[in-house]
Every structure is written in C-alpha cells, then in structure tokens.
Coordinates of C-alpha atoms and ligand atoms in Angstrom, one line a residue:
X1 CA 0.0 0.0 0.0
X2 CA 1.6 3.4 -1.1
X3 CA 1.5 5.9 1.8
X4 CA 0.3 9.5 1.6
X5 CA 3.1 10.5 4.5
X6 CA 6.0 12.0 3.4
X7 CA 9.4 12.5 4.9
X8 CA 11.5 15.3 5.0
X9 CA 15.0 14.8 4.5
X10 CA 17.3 16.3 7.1
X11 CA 20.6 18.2 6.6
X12 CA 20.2 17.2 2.6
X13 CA 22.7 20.2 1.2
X14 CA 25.6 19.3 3.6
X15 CA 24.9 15.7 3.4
X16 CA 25.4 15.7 -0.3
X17 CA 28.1 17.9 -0.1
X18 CA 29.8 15.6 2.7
X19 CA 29.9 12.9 -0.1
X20 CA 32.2 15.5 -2.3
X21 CA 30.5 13.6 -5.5
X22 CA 32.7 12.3 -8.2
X23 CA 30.4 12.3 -10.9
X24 CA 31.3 9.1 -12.6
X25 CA 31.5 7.2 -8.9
X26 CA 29.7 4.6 -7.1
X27 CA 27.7 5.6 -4.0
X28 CA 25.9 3.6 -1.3
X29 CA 22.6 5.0 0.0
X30 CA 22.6 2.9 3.0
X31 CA 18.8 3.9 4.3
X32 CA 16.5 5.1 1.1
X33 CA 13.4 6.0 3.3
X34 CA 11.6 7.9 0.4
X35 CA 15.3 8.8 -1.5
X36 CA 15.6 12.6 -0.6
X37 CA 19.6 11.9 -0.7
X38 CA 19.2 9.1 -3.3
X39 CA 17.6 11.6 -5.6
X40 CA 20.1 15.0 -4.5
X41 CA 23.1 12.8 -4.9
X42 CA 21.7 11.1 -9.0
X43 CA 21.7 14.9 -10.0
X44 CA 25.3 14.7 -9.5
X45 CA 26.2 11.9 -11.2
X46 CA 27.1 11.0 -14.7
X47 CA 25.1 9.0 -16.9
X48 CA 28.6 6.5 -16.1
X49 CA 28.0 6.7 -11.9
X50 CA 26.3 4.4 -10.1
X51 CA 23.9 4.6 -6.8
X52 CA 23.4 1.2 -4.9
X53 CA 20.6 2.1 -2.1
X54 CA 19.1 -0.1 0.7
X55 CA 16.2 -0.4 3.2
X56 CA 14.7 -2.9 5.6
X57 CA 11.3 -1.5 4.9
X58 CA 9.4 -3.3 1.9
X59 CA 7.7 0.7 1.4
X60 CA 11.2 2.5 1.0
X61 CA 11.7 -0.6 -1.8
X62 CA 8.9 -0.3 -2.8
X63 CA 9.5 3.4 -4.0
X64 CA 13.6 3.0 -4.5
X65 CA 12.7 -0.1 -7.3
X66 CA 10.0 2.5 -9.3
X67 CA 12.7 4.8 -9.1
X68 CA 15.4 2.2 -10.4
X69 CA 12.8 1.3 -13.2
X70 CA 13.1 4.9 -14.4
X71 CA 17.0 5.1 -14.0
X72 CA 19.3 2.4 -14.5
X73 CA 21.8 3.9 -12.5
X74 CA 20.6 2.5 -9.3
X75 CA 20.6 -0.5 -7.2
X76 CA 18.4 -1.6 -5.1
X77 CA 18.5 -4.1 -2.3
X78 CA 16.0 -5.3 0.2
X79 CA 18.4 -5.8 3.3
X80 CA 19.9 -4.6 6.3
X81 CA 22.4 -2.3 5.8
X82 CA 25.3 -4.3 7.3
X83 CA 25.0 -6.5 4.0
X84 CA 26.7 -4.0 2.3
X85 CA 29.9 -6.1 3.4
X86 CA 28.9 -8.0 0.3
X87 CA 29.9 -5.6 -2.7
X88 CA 33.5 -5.8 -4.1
X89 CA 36.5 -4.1 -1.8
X90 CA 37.4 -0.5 -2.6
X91 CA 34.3 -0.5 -5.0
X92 CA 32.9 3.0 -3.5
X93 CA 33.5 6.3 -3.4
X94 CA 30.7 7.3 -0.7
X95 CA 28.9 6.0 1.9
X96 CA 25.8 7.7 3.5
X97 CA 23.7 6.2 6.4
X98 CA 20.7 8.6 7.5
X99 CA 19.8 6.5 10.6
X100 CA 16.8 5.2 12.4
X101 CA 12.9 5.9 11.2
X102 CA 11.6 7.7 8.4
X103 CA 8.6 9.9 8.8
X104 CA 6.6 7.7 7.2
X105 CA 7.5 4.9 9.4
X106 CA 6.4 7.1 12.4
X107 CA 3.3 8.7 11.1
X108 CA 1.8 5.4 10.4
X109 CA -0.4 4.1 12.9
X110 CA -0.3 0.2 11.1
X111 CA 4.0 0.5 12.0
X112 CA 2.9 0.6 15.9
X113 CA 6.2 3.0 15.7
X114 CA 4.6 5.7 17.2
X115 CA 3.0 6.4 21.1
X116 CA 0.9 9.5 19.3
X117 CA -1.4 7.3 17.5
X118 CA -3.0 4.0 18.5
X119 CA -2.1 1.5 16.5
X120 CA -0.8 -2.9 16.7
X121 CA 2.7 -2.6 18.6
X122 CA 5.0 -3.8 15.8
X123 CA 8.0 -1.5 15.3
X124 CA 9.9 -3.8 12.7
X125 CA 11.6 -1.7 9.7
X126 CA 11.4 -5.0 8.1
X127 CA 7.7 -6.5 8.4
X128 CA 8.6 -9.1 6.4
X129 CA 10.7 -11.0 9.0
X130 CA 11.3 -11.3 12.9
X131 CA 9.1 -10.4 15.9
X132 CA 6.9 -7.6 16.2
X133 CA 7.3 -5.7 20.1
X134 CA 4.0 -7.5 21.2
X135 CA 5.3 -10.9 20.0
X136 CA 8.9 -9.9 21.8
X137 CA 6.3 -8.7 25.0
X138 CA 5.2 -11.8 25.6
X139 CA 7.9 -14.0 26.9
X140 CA 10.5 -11.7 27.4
X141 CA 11.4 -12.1 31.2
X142 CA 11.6 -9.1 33.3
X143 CA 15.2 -9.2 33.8
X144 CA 16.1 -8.6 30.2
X145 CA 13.3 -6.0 29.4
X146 CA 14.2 -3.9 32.5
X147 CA 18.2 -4.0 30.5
X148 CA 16.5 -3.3 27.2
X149 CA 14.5 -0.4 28.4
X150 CA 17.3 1.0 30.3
X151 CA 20.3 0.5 28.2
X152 CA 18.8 1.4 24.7
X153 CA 16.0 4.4 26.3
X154 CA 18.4 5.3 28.9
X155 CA 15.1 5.4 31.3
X156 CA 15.9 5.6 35.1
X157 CA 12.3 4.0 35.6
X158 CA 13.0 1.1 33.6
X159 CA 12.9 -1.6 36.2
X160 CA 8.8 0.0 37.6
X161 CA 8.2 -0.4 33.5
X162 CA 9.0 -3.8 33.3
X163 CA 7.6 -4.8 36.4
X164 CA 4.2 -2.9 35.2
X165 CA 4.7 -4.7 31.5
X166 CA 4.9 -8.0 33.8
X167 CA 1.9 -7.1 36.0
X168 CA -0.7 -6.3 33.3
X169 CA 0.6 -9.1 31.0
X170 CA -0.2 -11.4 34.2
X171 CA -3.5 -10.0 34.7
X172 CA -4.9 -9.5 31.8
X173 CA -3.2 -10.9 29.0
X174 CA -0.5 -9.4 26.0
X175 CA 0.1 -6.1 25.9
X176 CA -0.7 -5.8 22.0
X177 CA -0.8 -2.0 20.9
X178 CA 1.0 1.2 20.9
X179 CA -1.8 2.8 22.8
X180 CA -1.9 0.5 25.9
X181 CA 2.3 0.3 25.8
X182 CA 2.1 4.6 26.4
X183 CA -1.0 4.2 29.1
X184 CA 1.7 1.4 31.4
X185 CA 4.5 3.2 30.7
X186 CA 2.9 6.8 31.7
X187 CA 1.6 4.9 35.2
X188 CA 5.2 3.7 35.3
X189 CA 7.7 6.8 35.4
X190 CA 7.4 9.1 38.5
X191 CA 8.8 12.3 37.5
X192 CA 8.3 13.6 33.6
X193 CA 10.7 15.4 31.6
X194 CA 9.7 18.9 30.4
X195 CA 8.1 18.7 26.7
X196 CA 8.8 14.6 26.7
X197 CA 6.0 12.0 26.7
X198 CA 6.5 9.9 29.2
X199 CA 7.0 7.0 26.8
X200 CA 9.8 8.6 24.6
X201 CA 12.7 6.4 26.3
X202 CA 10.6 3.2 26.4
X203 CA 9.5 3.2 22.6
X204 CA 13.0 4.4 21.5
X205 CA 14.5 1.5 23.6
X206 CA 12.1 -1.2 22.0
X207 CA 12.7 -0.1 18.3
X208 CA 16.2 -0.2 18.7
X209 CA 16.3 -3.8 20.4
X210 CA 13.6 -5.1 18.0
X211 CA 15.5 -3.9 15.4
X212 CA 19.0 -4.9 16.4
X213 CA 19.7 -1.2 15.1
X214 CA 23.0 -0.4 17.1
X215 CA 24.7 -4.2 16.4
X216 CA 23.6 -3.4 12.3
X217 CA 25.6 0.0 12.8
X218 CA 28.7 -1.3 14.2
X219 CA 28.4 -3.8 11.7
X220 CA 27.5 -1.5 8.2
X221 CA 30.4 0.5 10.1
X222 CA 33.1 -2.2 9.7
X223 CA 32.0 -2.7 6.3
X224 CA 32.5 0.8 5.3
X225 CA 36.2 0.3 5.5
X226 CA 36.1 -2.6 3.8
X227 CA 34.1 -1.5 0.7
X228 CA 35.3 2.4 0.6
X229 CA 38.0 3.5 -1.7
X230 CA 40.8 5.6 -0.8
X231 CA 39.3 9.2 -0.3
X232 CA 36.1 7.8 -0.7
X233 CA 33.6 9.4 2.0
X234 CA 31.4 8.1 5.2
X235 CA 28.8 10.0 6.2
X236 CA 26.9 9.1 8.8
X237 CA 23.8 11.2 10.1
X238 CA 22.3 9.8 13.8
X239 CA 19.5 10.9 15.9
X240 CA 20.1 9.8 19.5
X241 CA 23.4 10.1 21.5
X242 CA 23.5 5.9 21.4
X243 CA 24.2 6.1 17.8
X244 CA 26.5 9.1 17.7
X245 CA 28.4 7.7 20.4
X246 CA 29.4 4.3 17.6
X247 CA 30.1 6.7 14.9
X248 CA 32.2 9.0 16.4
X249 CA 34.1 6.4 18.4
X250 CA 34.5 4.5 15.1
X251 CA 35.7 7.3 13.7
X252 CA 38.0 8.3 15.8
X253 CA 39.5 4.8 16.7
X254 CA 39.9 4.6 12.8
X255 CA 41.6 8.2 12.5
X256 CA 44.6 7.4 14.6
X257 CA 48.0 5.7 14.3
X258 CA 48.4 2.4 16.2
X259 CA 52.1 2.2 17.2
X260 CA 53.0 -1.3 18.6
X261 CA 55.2 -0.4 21.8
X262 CA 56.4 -3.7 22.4
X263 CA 58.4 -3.4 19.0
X264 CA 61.3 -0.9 19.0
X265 CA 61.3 1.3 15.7
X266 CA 58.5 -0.2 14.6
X267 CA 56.6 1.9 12.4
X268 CA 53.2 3.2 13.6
X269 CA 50.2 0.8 11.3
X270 CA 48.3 3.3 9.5
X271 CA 44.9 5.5 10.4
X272 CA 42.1 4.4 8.2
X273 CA 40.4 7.3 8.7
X274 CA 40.8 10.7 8.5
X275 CA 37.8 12.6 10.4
X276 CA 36.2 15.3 8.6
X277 CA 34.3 17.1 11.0
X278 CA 30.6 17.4 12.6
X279 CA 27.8 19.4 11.1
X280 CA 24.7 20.0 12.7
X281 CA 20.8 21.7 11.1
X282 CA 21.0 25.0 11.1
X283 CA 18.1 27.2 13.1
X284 CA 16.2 27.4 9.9
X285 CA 16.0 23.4 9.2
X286 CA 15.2 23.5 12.8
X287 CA 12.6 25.8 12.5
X288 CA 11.0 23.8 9.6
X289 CA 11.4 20.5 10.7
X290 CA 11.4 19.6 14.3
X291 CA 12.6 16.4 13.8
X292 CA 16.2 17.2 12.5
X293 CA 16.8 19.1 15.7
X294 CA 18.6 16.3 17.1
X295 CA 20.5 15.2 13.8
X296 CA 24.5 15.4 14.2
X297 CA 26.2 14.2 10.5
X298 CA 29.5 13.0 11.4
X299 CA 32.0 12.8 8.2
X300 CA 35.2 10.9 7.2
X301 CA 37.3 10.1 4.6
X302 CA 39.0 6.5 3.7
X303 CA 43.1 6.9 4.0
X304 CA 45.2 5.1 1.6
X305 CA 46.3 2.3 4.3
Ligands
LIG1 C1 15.8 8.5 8.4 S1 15.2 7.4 7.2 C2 16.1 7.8 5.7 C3 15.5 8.9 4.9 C4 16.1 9.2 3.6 N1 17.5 9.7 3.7 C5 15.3 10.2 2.8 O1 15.8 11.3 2.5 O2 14.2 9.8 2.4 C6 15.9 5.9 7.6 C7 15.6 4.8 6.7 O3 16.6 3.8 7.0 C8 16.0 2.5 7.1 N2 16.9 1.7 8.0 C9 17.2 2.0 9.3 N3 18.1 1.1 9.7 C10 18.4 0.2 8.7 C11 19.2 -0.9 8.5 N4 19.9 -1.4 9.5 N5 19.3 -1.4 7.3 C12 18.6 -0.9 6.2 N6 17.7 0.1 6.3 C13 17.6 0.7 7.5 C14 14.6 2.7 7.6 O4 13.8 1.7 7.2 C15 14.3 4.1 7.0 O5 13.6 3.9 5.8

C-alpha cells in the first residue's frame, strides 16, 4: 500500500556535499526511506556513476525499485544495511547512512512505531521477518526487558516499566498496541521530563532492540572500510546520543596511528580514517522540521592504508 506521509530529508545540502560527488562514482545509500539523498546525490552523477541504495522497509523498496525502473543507474536491495559487506573491496567512493525511522514509518499508525497514534505494537523496519514488540512482549522475562529499556531508552524507571509490562501481561493478557504500551509506561515513570511524553525512552529502547539497530551500525560501520575506496567518503547522520556515540568512536578509533610499543622502531600501522568534522541543522531546518533538531552528521574520509 503506497502511503500518503512523506518524509523530510534532514541536513540534505551538507549531506550531499559531505559525499564530495565524483560524478562518474559509485555511491551507497545505506537507508532510502523515500530517496531525498538518493535523488540529491543522482543529479550529481554521470550518466557513467552508479547509486546502490538499501532499506529494511518493503515501502522504502517499494519506492527506490519505481525509481530504479526509471533510471538504470541504481541499485536496489531489500536488506539490512550491514549486507553492504557483500559488494566488491574499494568498490565506493561514498557511503551515506541517515539513521533510524523515516517519517513515514512514524506517522503510520499500522507500523505501531509511534506512542501519538493507537495502533498494533510492531516496530519492525522490516515487516517481512522477525518479531513484532507484542510478540517480543510476551515471553520476554523481566530481567532482560528492565536492560532493554534502560540500556537502549536510557530510562531511570526502567525496572517499575518492566515490572508494570509483567503485572498487566499477568492480569490481563499481552500487551498488543501502541496505545496500551504509552497508558503502562505513563503509570510507570514518576517524574516527567519537560516537553517529553513519558513513553519517549521506552519506545526508542524497544525499536532499537527489535530492530538490532545499534549491532547493524557497528556492523554497516566495519564494512564501510572494507568496501570504501581511498578518499572515498562516510557519512553518517544519527538521531540519539547511542548512535552518535558508535560513529564518532568508530571514527576516531579509525583516524589514529596504532604504534606497537612492544616493537622498538616499529613503524606506527596506518589510520584508516581521517575525520572530517561534525555538522549539525542550522536554526532554519530546525525551525521547519522539528525532527532534525537532534540530527549530528559525522564525516570521514578513507586513507590510503
Ligand atoms: C531517516 S530514514 C532515511 C530517509 C532518507 N534519507 C530520505 O531522505 O528519504 C531511515 C531509513 O533507513 C532505514 N533503515 C534503518 N536502519 C536500517 C538498516 N539497519 N538497514 C537498512 N535500512 C535501515 C529505515 O527503514 C528508514 O527507511
């Protein structure tokens, strides 16, 4: 079913720009979502470059494969994006990942993404495969929900959640939508942050777990060095300080010298990384879309190791 919600694409100019385009090159698009970069970074190719784009989410497919049908530049692939391991060594010139969910994913009720609108609690990117959140729900015993919640929300009241998911699963069955999820979560946590549903932490924890999203990253990340070309770019655009955290530590474990101090005069092994910098929306993307006000893009080029 083709949606009628549409995403805005955050920090699109200095995305595209972060990829310093070689017009004859071969991008990745790591997360399509509805192709704002996809689309930004084709105008800057040659009829000769080449885009390869994934998604989890059969939508964004659905919408990168009618765009590959009308240009035979692109690439499409129905995967995570740690499969990107798989294309040859040294076969790309620039890498973008635009993490987590796409407005579309949010906005509709049917995803169970969202605690604004009542709707099944799924949360999988990829509906195709795996465990919705009410499936995981279920069985999951307290011990492991109270580190889900607390690890991947960072939420203080993550054991009282658990025990509450526990309680009303006990007493009156599965907890099966968004709706119900936000109504024990709210009679859960104590003290609210300003301008923050009460649910924020929880949801954000159980999209991330469901999804494996932070394990996929580290992953994707390991096979950006792999598959990037010397000088070719990463970009990588994150939403929550989890995420930024693996990106920038990446980066910067990758941007310096190892020198082996057991070996006299041995000669430092190479960076393979050079960091770039940090960009984040200005006030006036801000302004005009609320949801990039968290965004950091974090960008690096591949060294010659
Ligand atoms: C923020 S949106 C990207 C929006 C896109 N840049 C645009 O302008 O339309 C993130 C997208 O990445 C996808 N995604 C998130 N994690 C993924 C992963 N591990 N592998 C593949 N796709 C993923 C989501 O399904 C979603 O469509």
């Amino acid at each position: 079913m083709e949606t009628t919600w549409s995403h805005l694409t955050v920090l699109l100019t200095e995305a595209v720009q972060a990829l310093s385009i070689n017009p004859d090159g071969h991008y990745v698009d790591a997360t399509f979502g509805r192709g704002g970069h996809s689309r930004a970074i084709l105008q800057r190719l040659s009829p000769q470059g080449r885009l390869t784009v994934f998604d989890k989410d059969p939508q964004a497919i659905e919408v990168a494969r009618q765009l590959a049908a009308q240009d035979a530049r692109v690439s499409v692939r129905h995967s995570g994006f740690a499969s990107m391991a798989e294309l040859p060594p040294a076969s790309v010139d620039g890498l973008l990942m635009d993490l987590g969910v796409s407005s579309p994913q949010i906005d509709d009720p049917a995803r169970g993404f969202s605690f604004r609108h009542d709707g099944p609690l799924d949360m999988r990117m990829d509906t195709t495969r795996g465990q919705s959140v009410a499936q995981w729900l279920e069985t999951v015993p307290i011990p492991t929900l109270t580190e889900v919640i607390r690890d991947y929300g960072e939420e203080r009241f993550a054991a009282q959640i658990a025990k509450a998911i526990d309680r009303r699963r006990q007493e009156r069955g599965p907890v099966r939508t968004t709706g119900e999820l936000a109504e024990i979560v709210a009679g859960a946590v104590k003290t609210r942050e300003p301008g923050k549903d009460p649910a924020t932490r929880t949801f954000q924890a159980l999209r991330i777990f469901i999804n494996a999203e932070l394990e996929e990253l580290q992953e994707a990340l390991e096979a950006a060095l792999h598959i990037l070309q010397p000088q070719g770019r990463l970009v990588v655009i994150s939403f929550h300080s989890l995420e930024d955290r693996i990106a920038k530590q990446f980066i910067a474990k990758h941007s310096r010298e190892v020198v082996d101090r057991r070996v006299t005069f041995a000669a430092p092994r190479a960076m393979k990384l050079r960091a770039l910098g940090r960009v984040k929306p200005s006030e006036q993307e801000i302004a005009a879309n609320p949801r990039s006000r968290s965004a950091i893009l974090r960008v690096a080029e591949r060294t010659h190791d």
